[in-house]
Structure formats: structure tokens, C-alpha cells
């Protein structure tokens, strides 16, 4: 099987992806770099561009991941802008925006994009429903301390088995089903 690179600047994502994919018999290497992130309302379009940029940099089969946290009460915000929003107002800002409401439903979406040359990109999307916590829990990374997956009482930050529920695991499962079949 040819080498497969997970291209990202986020080592947390890679660590989780490596662990998840190894359970499906797929090995990945980290190629650490920052990818071009276009402005778009569509996660798929962002993921597609990122995958093409990643292939251009690595010149080997690559996967990239693009995620978004969509909060119902905020009409899907931050969605495709999740990274920018995390870096600016952060978890504190999100909790503040939801201060006066009980409507805390949200979903975390992950798209895995695979590219092995040209403009041919395969997308694998999955999402997990959940809620935004009312206080920021300790631990985890990114939005982990405020996202409670459906059926759980703790946030991602405090679940020892995050991989069982995560948006990342669900999209990687779809990818590996396709990838293993293809090889
Ligand atoms: P990105 O644009 O794909 O890097 O992701 C959007 C935002 O969601 C970034 O701020 C990530 O740190 C965050 N994010 C993605 N996946 C997770 C996760 O599993 N836990 C916590 N935050 C995440």
C-alpha cells in the first residue's frame, strides 16, 4: 500500500486520526504544514481546495480534514468559520453568545478529503449531534471543553472514549471503507 499523508498544522487532529485509522488497518504519516483555507460558506469547497493544496505540497497521496461546529441557536454559526471564531472569541465567546438561552443544540461536522493528484478529490463527510455546555469544562483541545455529544453528559474534553462518538471517527470510517476497498 502506498504511503498516505495526513496534512495538517494540528497535531491533536493527527493523533486522533492516526489512532482511529490504525483500528481500520490504515497507516498515516503527518505532514505538518498550514494549508490554504479559502473563504466559503461550504465546508466541502474549503476541504476540496485544502486537499489540492496539500497534494501540491506533498506530491504523494494525501488526506486533509476540515471541521465545523454548527450551533442551531446561532443559525449554524460558526460553521465554516469555526477556526477563526475559536482563535478570536474562543469557547468563552461562544458560551457568552448562548448565555440567555436553553436552546443549545449543535452539531460537529468533519470532512475528510483525499487527493492523489490533479483536481480529483474524494470527500467523506459525517456529523455528530450534541449540545453546547453551559460552562467550559477543563481538558481537551479546541472546542472539546464545550461540546457534549448526544447521549452523553460530559463534553468531548472529559470522555475517555471520544473516538467512539466523534465526528472525526465517523468521517474516517467512511474514508477507510472506501480506501481499503480501493487498494
Ligand atoms: P478546522 O478549520 O478544520 O481546523 O477546524 C475548525 C475548528 O474546529 C478549529 O478551531 C478546530 O480546533 C476545531 N475542532 C475540530 N475538531 C475538533 C475536535 O475534535 N475537538 C475540538 N475542536 C475541534
Short mmCIF file of N, CA and C and ligand atoms in Angstrom, two decimals:
data_model
loop_
_atom_site.label_atom_id
_atom_site.label_comp_id
_atom_site.label_asym_id
_atom_site.label_seq_id
_atom_site.Cartn_x
_atom_site.Cartn_y
_atom_site.Cartn_z
N UNK A 1 0.85 -1.21 0.00
CA UNK A 1 0.00 0.00 0.00
C UNK A 1 0.88 1.25 0.00
N UNK A 2 0.50 2.24 -0.82
CA UNK A 2 1.36 3.43 -0.90
C UNK A 2 1.22 4.28 0.37
N UNK A 3 2.23 5.11 0.58
CA UNK A 3 2.23 5.97 1.76
C UNK A 3 1.09 6.98 1.68
N UNK A 4 0.50 7.23 2.82
CA UNK A 4 -0.61 8.18 2.87
C UNK A 4 -0.26 9.25 3.91
N UNK A 5 -0.40 10.52 3.50
CA UNK A 5 -0.05 11.62 4.40
C UNK A 5 -1.29 12.36 4.87
N UNK A 6 -1.33 12.62 6.18
CA UNK A 6 -2.37 13.45 6.78
C UNK A 6 -1.74 14.83 6.89
N UNK A 7 -2.28 15.78 6.14
CA UNK A 7 -1.64 17.10 6.07
C UNK A 7 -2.41 18.09 6.94
N UNK A 8 -1.72 18.61 7.94
CA UNK A 8 -2.39 19.49 8.89
C UNK A 8 -1.36 20.23 9.73
N UNK A 9 -1.79 21.34 10.32
CA UNK A 9 -0.90 22.00 11.27
C UNK A 9 -1.31 21.60 12.69
N UNK A 10 -2.38 20.80 12.78
CA UNK A 10 -2.96 20.48 14.09
C UNK A 10 -2.59 19.06 14.52
N UNK A 11 -1.67 18.97 15.47
CA UNK A 11 -1.21 17.63 15.89
C UNK A 11 -2.27 16.86 16.67
N UNK A 12 -3.19 17.58 17.30
CA UNK A 12 -4.28 16.88 18.01
C UNK A 12 -5.12 16.09 17.02
N UNK A 13 -5.44 16.75 15.91
CA UNK A 13 -6.24 16.08 14.88
C UNK A 13 -5.50 14.84 14.38
N UNK A 14 -4.20 15.02 14.11
CA UNK A 14 -3.42 13.90 13.58
C UNK A 14 -3.39 12.75 14.57
N UNK A 15 -3.13 13.04 15.85
CA UNK A 15 -3.05 11.97 16.85
C UNK A 15 -4.33 11.16 16.88
N UNK A 16 -5.47 11.87 16.87
CA UNK A 16 -6.75 11.16 16.89
C UNK A 16 -6.95 10.37 15.60
N UNK A 17 -6.64 10.99 14.48
CA UNK A 17 -6.85 10.33 13.18
C UNK A 17 -5.96 9.09 13.06
N UNK A 18 -4.74 9.21 13.52
CA UNK A 18 -3.80 8.07 13.44
C UNK A 18 -4.33 6.89 14.26
N UNK A 19 -4.81 7.21 15.48
CA UNK A 19 -5.34 6.16 16.37
C UNK A 19 -6.58 5.51 15.75
N UNK A 20 -7.47 6.35 15.25
CA UNK A 20 -8.73 5.84 14.68
C UNK A 20 -8.44 4.98 13.45
N UNK A 21 -7.60 5.51 12.55
CA UNK A 21 -7.36 4.79 11.29
C UNK A 21 -6.57 3.50 11.52
N UNK A 22 -5.72 3.48 12.54
CA UNK A 22 -4.95 2.25 12.76
C UNK A 22 -5.90 1.11 13.12
N UNK A 23 -7.01 1.44 13.77
CA UNK A 23 -8.02 0.40 14.07
C UNK A 23 -8.67 -0.16 12.82
N UNK A 24 -8.63 0.62 11.75
CA UNK A 24 -9.21 0.15 10.47
C UNK A 24 -8.12 -0.38 9.54
N UNK A 25 -6.88 -0.46 10.05
CA UNK A 25 -5.79 -1.00 9.24
C UNK A 25 -5.19 -0.02 8.25
N UNK A 26 -5.41 1.29 8.48
CA UNK A 26 -4.82 2.30 7.59
C UNK A 26 -3.76 3.09 8.36
N UNK A 27 -2.56 3.15 7.80
CA UNK A 27 -1.48 3.91 8.46
C UNK A 27 -1.30 5.26 7.79
N UNK A 28 -1.10 6.28 8.62
CA UNK A 28 -0.87 7.62 8.06
C UNK A 28 0.38 8.24 8.66
N UNK A 29 0.96 9.16 7.90
CA UNK A 29 2.09 9.95 8.38
C UNK A 29 1.63 11.40 8.45
N UNK A 30 2.22 12.13 9.40
CA UNK A 30 1.88 13.56 9.49
C UNK A 30 2.79 14.37 8.57
N UNK A 31 2.19 15.21 7.74
CA UNK A 31 2.95 16.23 7.02
C UNK A 31 2.46 17.54 7.59
N UNK A 32 3.30 18.15 8.44
CA UNK A 32 2.83 19.31 9.19
C UNK A 32 3.06 20.60 8.39
N UNK A 33 1.97 21.22 8.03
CA UNK A 33 2.05 22.49 7.33
C UNK A 33 0.70 23.19 7.42
N UNK A 34 0.70 24.48 7.15
CA UNK A 34 -0.56 25.22 7.12
C UNK A 34 -1.06 25.25 5.69
N UNK A 35 -2.32 24.92 5.51
CA UNK A 35 -2.88 24.85 4.16
C UNK A 35 -3.70 26.09 3.84
N UNK A 36 -3.82 26.32 2.54
CA UNK A 36 -4.64 27.43 2.06
C UNK A 36 -6.09 27.17 2.48
N UNK A 37 -6.69 28.15 3.17
CA UNK A 37 -8.09 27.98 3.57
C UNK A 37 -8.91 29.08 2.91
N UNK A 38 -9.68 28.72 1.87
CA UNK A 38 -10.46 29.74 1.17
C UNK A 38 -11.65 30.18 2.01
N UNK A 39 -12.15 31.35 1.74
CA UNK A 39 -13.38 31.84 2.39
C UNK A 39 -14.56 31.28 1.65
N UNK A 40 -15.38 30.49 2.31
CA UNK A 40 -16.55 29.94 1.65
C UNK A 40 -17.56 29.53 2.70
N UNK A 41 -18.84 29.51 2.32
CA UNK A 41 -19.88 29.04 3.24
C UNK A 41 -19.96 27.53 3.20
N UNK A 42 -19.18 26.92 2.33
CA UNK A 42 -19.28 25.47 2.16
C UNK A 42 -18.01 24.76 2.65
N UNK A 43 -18.21 23.91 3.66
CA UNK A 43 -17.07 23.13 4.17
C UNK A 43 -16.47 22.27 3.08
N UNK A 44 -17.33 21.73 2.20
CA UNK A 44 -16.84 20.85 1.14
C UNK A 44 -15.89 21.59 0.21
N UNK A 45 -16.26 22.83 -0.15
CA UNK A 45 -15.39 23.60 -1.05
C UNK A 45 -14.06 23.89 -0.38
N UNK A 46 -14.11 24.23 0.91
CA UNK A 46 -12.88 24.52 1.66
C UNK A 46 -12.00 23.26 1.68
N UNK A 47 -12.66 22.12 1.97
CA UNK A 47 -11.91 20.85 2.07
C UNK A 47 -11.28 20.48 0.73
N UNK A 48 -12.04 20.69 -0.33
CA UNK A 48 -11.54 20.35 -1.67
C UNK A 48 -10.27 21.15 -2.00
N UNK A 49 -10.33 22.44 -1.74
CA UNK A 49 -9.17 23.30 -2.02
C UNK A 49 -7.97 22.91 -1.17
N UNK A 50 -8.27 22.62 0.10
CA UNK A 50 -7.19 22.23 1.02
C UNK A 50 -6.51 20.96 0.52
N UNK A 51 -7.30 20.01 0.02
CA UNK A 51 -6.73 18.73 -0.43
C UNK A 51 -5.83 18.95 -1.64
N UNK A 52 -6.26 19.82 -2.56
CA UNK A 52 -5.46 20.08 -3.76
C UNK A 52 -4.16 20.79 -3.35
N UNK A 53 -4.27 21.74 -2.46
CA UNK A 53 -3.08 22.44 -1.95
C UNK A 53 -2.14 21.45 -1.25
N UNK A 54 -2.72 20.53 -0.46
CA UNK A 54 -1.91 19.53 0.26
C UNK A 54 -1.17 18.64 -0.74
N UNK A 55 -1.86 18.20 -1.78
CA UNK A 55 -1.20 17.33 -2.77
C UNK A 55 -0.06 18.09 -3.45
N UNK A 56 -0.31 19.35 -3.77
CA UNK A 56 0.72 20.16 -4.42
C UNK A 56 1.99 20.21 -3.55
N UNK A 57 1.77 20.28 -2.24
CA UNK A 57 2.93 20.37 -1.33
C UNK A 57 3.63 19.03 -1.14
N UNK A 58 2.87 17.94 -1.06
CA UNK A 58 3.43 16.64 -0.67
C UNK A 58 3.80 15.77 -1.88
N UNK A 59 3.04 15.89 -2.95
CA UNK A 59 3.26 15.07 -4.16
C UNK A 59 3.15 13.57 -3.89
N UNK A 60 2.35 13.21 -2.89
CA UNK A 60 2.04 11.81 -2.56
C UNK A 60 0.56 11.79 -2.18
N UNK A 61 -0.07 10.61 -2.10
CA UNK A 61 -1.48 10.59 -1.70
C UNK A 61 -1.68 11.27 -0.33
N UNK A 62 -2.67 12.15 -0.27
CA UNK A 62 -2.89 12.93 0.96
C UNK A 62 -4.35 12.86 1.40
N UNK A 63 -4.54 13.02 2.72
CA UNK A 63 -5.87 13.36 3.22
C UNK A 63 -5.74 14.61 4.08
N UNK A 64 -6.80 15.40 4.04
CA UNK A 64 -6.88 16.55 4.94
C UNK A 64 -8.25 16.45 5.61
N UNK A 65 -8.39 17.21 6.69
CA UNK A 65 -9.68 17.20 7.38
C UNK A 65 -10.13 18.63 7.60
N UNK A 66 -11.39 18.90 7.32
CA UNK A 66 -11.94 20.21 7.65
C UNK A 66 -13.17 20.02 8.52
N UNK A 67 -13.24 20.77 9.60
CA UNK A 67 -14.33 20.60 10.57
C UNK A 67 -15.11 21.89 10.76
N UNK A 68 -16.30 21.75 11.25
CA UNK A 68 -17.08 22.93 11.60
C UNK A 68 -18.06 22.61 12.72
N UNK A 69 -18.20 23.55 13.63
CA UNK A 69 -19.17 23.42 14.72
C UNK A 69 -20.37 24.30 14.36
N UNK A 70 -21.53 23.68 14.19
CA UNK A 70 -22.74 24.40 13.75
C UNK A 70 -23.72 24.47 14.92
N UNK A 71 -24.00 25.69 15.37
CA UNK A 71 -24.87 25.87 16.55
C UNK A 71 -26.24 26.36 16.10
N UNK A 72 -27.27 25.56 16.43
CA UNK A 72 -28.63 25.84 15.93
C UNK A 72 -29.10 27.25 16.28
N UNK A 73 -28.96 27.63 17.55
CA UNK A 73 -29.47 28.92 18.01
C UNK A 73 -28.80 30.08 17.26
N UNK A 74 -27.60 29.84 16.76
CA UNK A 74 -26.86 30.88 16.03
C UNK A 74 -26.95 30.66 14.52
N UNK A 75 -28.02 29.95 14.10
CA UNK A 75 -28.25 29.69 12.67
C UNK A 75 -27.05 29.02 11.99
N UNK A 76 -26.40 28.14 12.72
CA UNK A 76 -25.29 27.39 12.12
C UNK A 76 -23.91 28.01 12.33
N UNK A 77 -23.88 29.21 12.88
CA UNK A 77 -22.60 29.84 13.20
C UNK A 77 -21.90 29.04 14.31
N UNK A 78 -20.57 28.89 14.35
CA UNK A 78 -19.60 29.43 13.41
C UNK A 78 -19.39 28.60 12.14
N UNK A 79 -19.86 27.37 12.08
CA UNK A 79 -19.80 26.58 10.84
C UNK A 79 -18.43 26.63 10.17
N UNK A 80 -18.40 27.08 8.90
CA UNK A 80 -17.12 27.10 8.17
C UNK A 80 -16.11 28.10 8.74
N UNK A 81 -16.56 28.93 9.67
CA UNK A 81 -15.66 29.93 10.27
C UNK A 81 -15.17 29.49 11.66
N UNK A 82 -15.34 28.21 11.96
CA UNK A 82 -15.06 27.72 13.32
C UNK A 82 -13.64 27.97 13.77
N UNK A 83 -12.71 27.86 12.85
CA UNK A 83 -11.32 28.02 13.23
C UNK A 83 -11.05 29.48 13.62
N UNK A 84 -11.53 30.38 12.79
CA UNK A 84 -11.35 31.82 13.04
C UNK A 84 -12.04 32.23 14.35
N UNK A 85 -13.24 31.71 14.53
CA UNK A 85 -14.01 32.07 15.74
C UNK A 85 -13.32 31.52 16.99
N UNK A 86 -12.78 30.31 16.86
CA UNK A 86 -12.04 29.75 18.01
C UNK A 86 -10.84 30.63 18.35
N UNK A 87 -10.14 31.08 17.32
CA UNK A 87 -8.94 31.89 17.56
C UNK A 87 -9.26 33.31 18.03
N UNK A 88 -10.49 33.74 17.83
CA UNK A 88 -10.83 35.11 18.24
C UNK A 88 -11.65 35.11 19.54
N UNK A 89 -12.94 34.76 19.47
CA UNK A 89 -13.74 34.83 20.71
C UNK A 89 -13.60 33.56 21.56
N UNK A 90 -13.22 32.45 20.92
CA UNK A 90 -12.95 31.21 21.66
C UNK A 90 -14.18 30.63 22.36
N UNK A 91 -13.93 29.65 23.21
CA UNK A 91 -15.04 28.97 23.91
C UNK A 91 -15.81 29.94 24.81
N UNK A 92 -15.07 30.87 25.40
CA UNK A 92 -15.69 31.86 26.29
C UNK A 92 -16.73 32.68 25.53
N UNK A 93 -16.35 33.09 24.33
CA UNK A 93 -17.24 33.90 23.49
C UNK A 93 -18.48 33.12 23.07
N UNK A 94 -18.32 31.84 22.75
CA UNK A 94 -19.46 31.01 22.35
C UNK A 94 -20.43 30.87 23.54
N UNK A 95 -19.88 30.57 24.70
CA UNK A 95 -20.73 30.42 25.89
C UNK A 95 -21.48 31.74 26.16
N UNK A 96 -20.79 32.82 25.95
CA UNK A 96 -21.38 34.14 26.17
C UNK A 96 -22.56 34.38 25.20
N UNK A 97 -22.36 33.97 23.93
CA UNK A 97 -23.43 34.16 22.93
C UNK A 97 -24.68 33.34 23.27
N UNK A 98 -24.49 32.26 24.03
CA UNK A 98 -25.63 31.39 24.35
C UNK A 98 -26.12 31.59 25.79
N UNK A 99 -25.65 32.67 26.41
CA UNK A 99 -25.91 32.92 27.82
C UNK A 99 -27.38 32.89 28.19
N UNK A 100 -28.22 33.49 27.31
CA UNK A 100 -29.62 33.66 27.69
C UNK A 100 -30.56 32.66 27.06
N UNK A 101 -30.04 31.51 26.66
CA UNK A 101 -30.93 30.55 26.01
C UNK A 101 -30.70 29.12 26.50
N UNK A 102 -31.80 28.38 26.46
CA UNK A 102 -31.73 26.95 26.80
C UNK A 102 -31.51 26.14 25.52
N UNK A 103 -31.63 26.83 24.37
CA UNK A 103 -31.52 26.12 23.08
C UNK A 103 -30.05 25.92 22.76
N UNK A 104 -29.54 24.74 23.06
CA UNK A 104 -28.09 24.53 22.99
C UNK A 104 -27.69 23.46 21.99
N UNK A 105 -28.64 23.06 21.13
CA UNK A 105 -28.32 22.01 20.15
C UNK A 105 -27.26 22.48 19.16
N UNK A 106 -26.41 21.55 18.79
CA UNK A 106 -25.33 21.87 17.84
C UNK A 106 -24.91 20.59 17.13
N UNK A 107 -24.14 20.74 16.09
CA UNK A 107 -23.52 19.53 15.51
C UNK A 107 -22.09 19.84 15.11
N UNK A 108 -21.28 18.81 15.20
CA UNK A 108 -19.89 18.91 14.76
C UNK A 108 -19.79 18.14 13.46
N UNK A 109 -19.28 18.79 12.43
CA UNK A 109 -19.17 18.16 11.12
C UNK A 109 -17.69 17.98 10.78
N UNK A 110 -17.36 16.83 10.20
CA UNK A 110 -15.98 16.61 9.72
C UNK A 110 -16.04 16.18 8.27
N UNK A 111 -15.15 16.75 7.48
CA UNK A 111 -14.98 16.27 6.11
C UNK A 111 -13.55 15.83 5.93
N UNK A 112 -13.39 14.60 5.48
CA UNK A 112 -12.08 14.10 5.09
C UNK A 112 -12.01 14.22 3.57
N UNK A 113 -10.93 14.80 3.07
CA UNK A 113 -10.77 14.92 1.62
C UNK A 113 -9.48 14.21 1.22
N UNK A 114 -9.61 13.36 0.21
CA UNK A 114 -8.46 12.58 -0.28
C UNK A 114 -8.09 13.07 -1.67
N UNK A 115 -6.79 13.23 -1.90
CA UNK A 115 -6.34 13.62 -3.24
C UNK A 115 -5.07 12.87 -3.58
N UNK A 116 -5.04 12.37 -4.81
CA UNK A 116 -3.83 11.68 -5.29
C UNK A 116 -3.48 12.23 -6.67
N UNK A 117 -3.50 13.55 -6.74
CA UNK A 117 -3.08 14.19 -7.98
C UNK A 117 -4.22 14.87 -8.71
N UNK A 118 -3.87 15.85 -9.49
CA UNK A 118 -4.86 16.57 -10.29
C UNK A 118 -5.86 17.28 -9.41
N UNK A 119 -7.06 17.45 -9.99
CA UNK A 119 -8.11 18.12 -9.22
C UNK A 119 -9.14 17.11 -8.74
N UNK A 120 -8.75 15.84 -8.76
CA UNK A 120 -9.69 14.79 -8.38
C UNK A 120 -9.66 14.58 -6.86
N UNK A 121 -10.73 15.00 -6.19
CA UNK A 121 -10.78 14.92 -4.73
C UNK A 121 -12.00 14.10 -4.30
N UNK A 122 -11.78 13.17 -3.39
CA UNK A 122 -12.90 12.39 -2.83
C UNK A 122 -13.22 12.96 -1.45
N UNK A 123 -14.51 13.18 -1.20
CA UNK A 123 -14.92 13.75 0.09
C UNK A 123 -15.71 12.73 0.91
N UNK A 124 -15.47 12.73 2.22
CA UNK A 124 -16.18 11.82 3.14
C UNK A 124 -16.64 12.66 4.32
N UNK A 125 -17.96 12.83 4.41
CA UNK A 125 -18.49 13.74 5.42
C UNK A 125 -19.30 12.99 6.46
N UNK A 126 -19.18 13.42 7.71
CA UNK A 126 -20.01 12.86 8.77
C UNK A 126 -20.23 13.92 9.82
N UNK A 127 -21.32 13.76 10.56
CA UNK A 127 -21.54 14.73 11.64
C UNK A 127 -22.07 14.02 12.87
N UNK A 128 -21.93 14.70 13.98
CA UNK A 128 -22.44 14.17 15.24
C UNK A 128 -23.24 15.27 15.93
N UNK A 129 -24.43 14.92 16.37
CA UNK A 129 -25.27 15.90 17.06
C UNK A 129 -24.83 16.00 18.51
N UNK A 130 -25.18 17.11 19.12
CA UNK A 130 -24.84 17.28 20.52
C UNK A 130 -25.36 18.59 21.05
N UNK A 131 -24.75 19.03 22.14
CA UNK A 131 -25.17 20.29 22.79
C UNK A 131 -23.94 21.09 23.20
N UNK A 132 -24.15 22.37 23.35
CA UNK A 132 -23.09 23.22 23.89
C UNK A 132 -23.28 23.30 25.42
N UNK A 133 -22.22 23.00 26.13
CA UNK A 133 -22.27 23.00 27.60
C UNK A 133 -22.56 24.41 28.12
N UNK A 134 -23.00 24.50 29.38
CA UNK A 134 -23.25 25.85 29.91
C UNK A 134 -22.00 26.42 30.59
N UNK A 135 -21.08 25.54 30.95
CA UNK A 135 -19.78 26.03 31.45
C UNK A 135 -18.66 25.34 30.68
N UNK A 136 -17.52 25.97 30.65
CA UNK A 136 -16.37 25.41 29.93
C UNK A 136 -15.70 24.36 30.82
N UNK A 137 -15.67 23.12 30.36
CA UNK A 137 -15.00 22.07 31.14
C UNK A 137 -13.49 22.17 30.94
N UNK A 138 -12.78 21.49 31.82
CA UNK A 138 -11.30 21.51 31.69
C UNK A 138 -10.84 20.37 30.78
N UNK A 139 -9.69 20.55 30.15
CA UNK A 139 -9.07 19.46 29.37
C UNK A 139 -9.39 19.57 27.89
N UNK A 140 -8.88 18.59 27.15
CA UNK A 140 -9.12 18.53 25.71
C UNK A 140 -8.44 19.64 24.94
N UNK A 141 -8.91 19.89 23.75
CA UNK A 141 -8.35 20.93 22.88
C UNK A 141 -9.48 21.52 22.06
N UNK A 142 -9.25 22.67 21.45
CA UNK A 142 -10.26 23.31 20.61
C UNK A 142 -11.60 23.44 21.34
N UNK A 143 -12.66 23.01 20.65
CA UNK A 143 -14.00 23.11 21.22
C UNK A 143 -14.34 21.93 22.13
N UNK A 144 -13.41 21.02 22.36
CA UNK A 144 -13.66 19.86 23.24
C UNK A 144 -14.34 20.25 24.56
N UNK A 145 -13.88 21.33 25.22
CA UNK A 145 -14.43 21.64 26.55
C UNK A 145 -15.88 22.14 26.55
N UNK A 146 -16.47 22.38 25.35
CA UNK A 146 -17.86 22.88 25.36
C UNK A 146 -18.81 22.01 24.55
N UNK A 147 -18.33 20.95 23.89
CA UNK A 147 -19.23 20.15 23.05
C UNK A 147 -19.56 18.81 23.73
N UNK A 148 -20.86 18.62 23.98
CA UNK A 148 -21.34 17.37 24.61
C UNK A 148 -22.04 16.54 23.54
N UNK A 149 -21.46 15.39 23.14
CA UNK A 149 -22.12 14.58 22.11
C UNK A 149 -23.43 13.99 22.64
N UNK A 150 -24.35 13.79 21.72
CA UNK A 150 -25.68 13.28 22.06
C UNK A 150 -25.58 12.00 22.90
N UNK A 151 -26.42 11.93 23.93
CA UNK A 151 -26.47 10.73 24.76
C UNK A 151 -25.44 10.73 25.88
N UNK A 152 -24.61 11.75 25.93
CA UNK A 152 -23.57 11.83 26.96
C UNK A 152 -23.86 13.00 27.89
N UNK A 153 -23.21 12.99 29.08
CA UNK A 153 -23.42 14.12 29.99
C UNK A 153 -22.15 14.96 30.12
N UNK A 154 -21.06 14.47 29.52
CA UNK A 154 -19.80 15.21 29.59
C UNK A 154 -19.40 15.71 28.21
N UNK A 155 -18.51 16.70 28.21
CA UNK A 155 -18.01 17.20 26.92
C UNK A 155 -16.94 16.24 26.37
N UNK A 156 -16.61 16.44 25.11
CA UNK A 156 -15.51 15.70 24.48
C UNK A 156 -14.27 15.72 25.38
N UNK A 157 -14.05 16.84 26.07
CA UNK A 157 -12.84 17.00 26.88
C UNK A 157 -12.76 15.96 27.99
N UNK A 158 -13.92 15.49 28.43
CA UNK A 158 -13.92 14.56 29.57
C UNK A 158 -14.46 13.18 29.25
N UNK A 159 -14.45 12.85 27.99
CA UNK A 159 -14.88 11.50 27.60
C UNK A 159 -13.62 10.69 27.27
N UNK A 160 -13.45 9.58 27.95
CA UNK A 160 -12.25 8.78 27.69
C UNK A 160 -12.38 8.08 26.34
N UNK A 161 -13.63 7.96 25.87
CA UNK A 161 -13.84 7.25 24.60
C UNK A 161 -14.39 8.19 23.51
N UNK A 162 -13.81 9.38 23.42
CA UNK A 162 -14.23 10.36 22.39
C UNK A 162 -14.28 9.72 21.00
N UNK A 163 -13.32 8.86 20.70
CA UNK A 163 -13.25 8.25 19.37
C UNK A 163 -14.52 7.46 19.01
N UNK A 164 -15.21 7.00 20.05
CA UNK A 164 -16.42 6.21 19.81
C UNK A 164 -17.52 7.07 19.21
N UNK A 165 -17.51 8.37 19.58
CA UNK A 165 -18.61 9.25 19.17
C UNK A 165 -18.22 10.25 18.09
N UNK A 166 -16.92 10.51 17.96
CA UNK A 166 -16.53 11.78 17.33
C UNK A 166 -16.86 11.89 15.84
N UNK A 167 -17.05 13.14 15.43
CA UNK A 167 -17.27 13.49 14.02
C UNK A 167 -16.09 12.99 13.20
N UNK A 168 -14.89 13.09 13.80
CA UNK A 168 -13.66 12.64 13.12
C UNK A 168 -13.72 11.14 12.85
N UNK A 169 -14.06 10.37 13.89
CA UNK A 169 -14.11 8.90 13.74
C UNK A 169 -15.13 8.51 12.68
N UNK A 170 -16.28 9.18 12.67
CA UNK A 170 -17.33 8.80 11.71
C UNK A 170 -16.90 9.09 10.27
N UNK A 171 -16.25 10.22 10.05
CA UNK A 171 -15.84 10.51 8.67
C UNK A 171 -14.65 9.63 8.26
N UNK A 172 -13.76 9.35 9.19
CA UNK A 172 -12.62 8.49 8.87
C UNK A 172 -13.06 7.05 8.59
N UNK A 173 -14.14 6.64 9.25
CA UNK A 173 -14.66 5.29 8.99
C UNK A 173 -15.13 5.21 7.53
N UNK A 174 -15.86 6.26 7.10
CA UNK A 174 -16.33 6.28 5.70
C UNK A 174 -15.15 6.27 4.75
N UNK A 175 -14.14 7.09 5.07
CA UNK A 175 -12.95 7.14 4.21
C UNK A 175 -12.28 5.77 4.16
N UNK A 176 -12.07 5.14 5.32
CA UNK A 176 -11.29 3.89 5.31
C UNK A 176 -12.05 2.77 4.61
N UNK A 177 -13.38 2.78 4.72
CA UNK A 177 -14.17 1.77 3.98
C UNK A 177 -13.88 1.88 2.48
N UNK A 178 -13.86 3.12 2.00
CA UNK A 178 -13.60 3.36 0.58
C UNK A 178 -12.13 3.06 0.23
N UNK A 179 -11.23 3.54 1.07
CA UNK A 179 -9.79 3.44 0.79
C UNK A 179 -9.33 1.98 0.78
N UNK A 180 -9.81 1.19 1.74
CA UNK A 180 -9.38 -0.20 1.83
C UNK A 180 -9.93 -0.99 0.64
N UNK A 181 -11.09 -0.62 0.20
CA UNK A 181 -11.73 -1.28 -0.93
C UNK A 181 -10.97 -0.99 -2.21
N UNK A 182 -10.47 0.24 -2.29
CA UNK A 182 -9.79 0.74 -3.48
C UNK A 182 -8.40 0.10 -3.65
N UNK A 183 -7.75 -0.28 -2.51
CA UNK A 183 -6.38 -0.79 -2.58
C UNK A 183 -6.34 -2.31 -2.59
P1 LIG B 1 -10.56 23.30 11.07
O1 LIG B 1 -10.89 24.54 10.31
O2 LIG B 1 -10.86 22.06 10.32
O3 LIG B 1 -9.15 23.26 11.62
O4 LIG B 1 -11.48 23.18 12.36
C1 LIG B 1 -12.34 24.17 12.81
C2 LIG B 1 -12.20 24.39 14.29
O5 LIG B 1 -12.79 23.29 14.99
C3 LIG B 1 -10.76 24.51 14.78
O6 LIG B 1 -10.70 25.56 15.74
C4 LIG B 1 -10.50 23.18 15.45
O7 LIG B 1 -9.59 23.29 16.52
C5 LIG B 1 -11.88 22.80 15.95
N1 LIG B 1 -12.05 21.36 16.05
C6 LIG B 1 -12.10 20.46 15.04
N2 LIG B 1 -12.24 19.22 15.52
C7 LIG B 1 -12.28 19.34 16.86
C8 LIG B 1 -12.39 18.38 17.92
O8 LIG B 1 -12.46 17.16 17.74
N3 LIG B 1 -12.40 18.90 19.16
C9 LIG B 1 -12.31 20.22 19.42
N4 LIG B 1 -12.20 21.15 18.48
C10 LIG B 1 -12.17 20.70 17.21
#
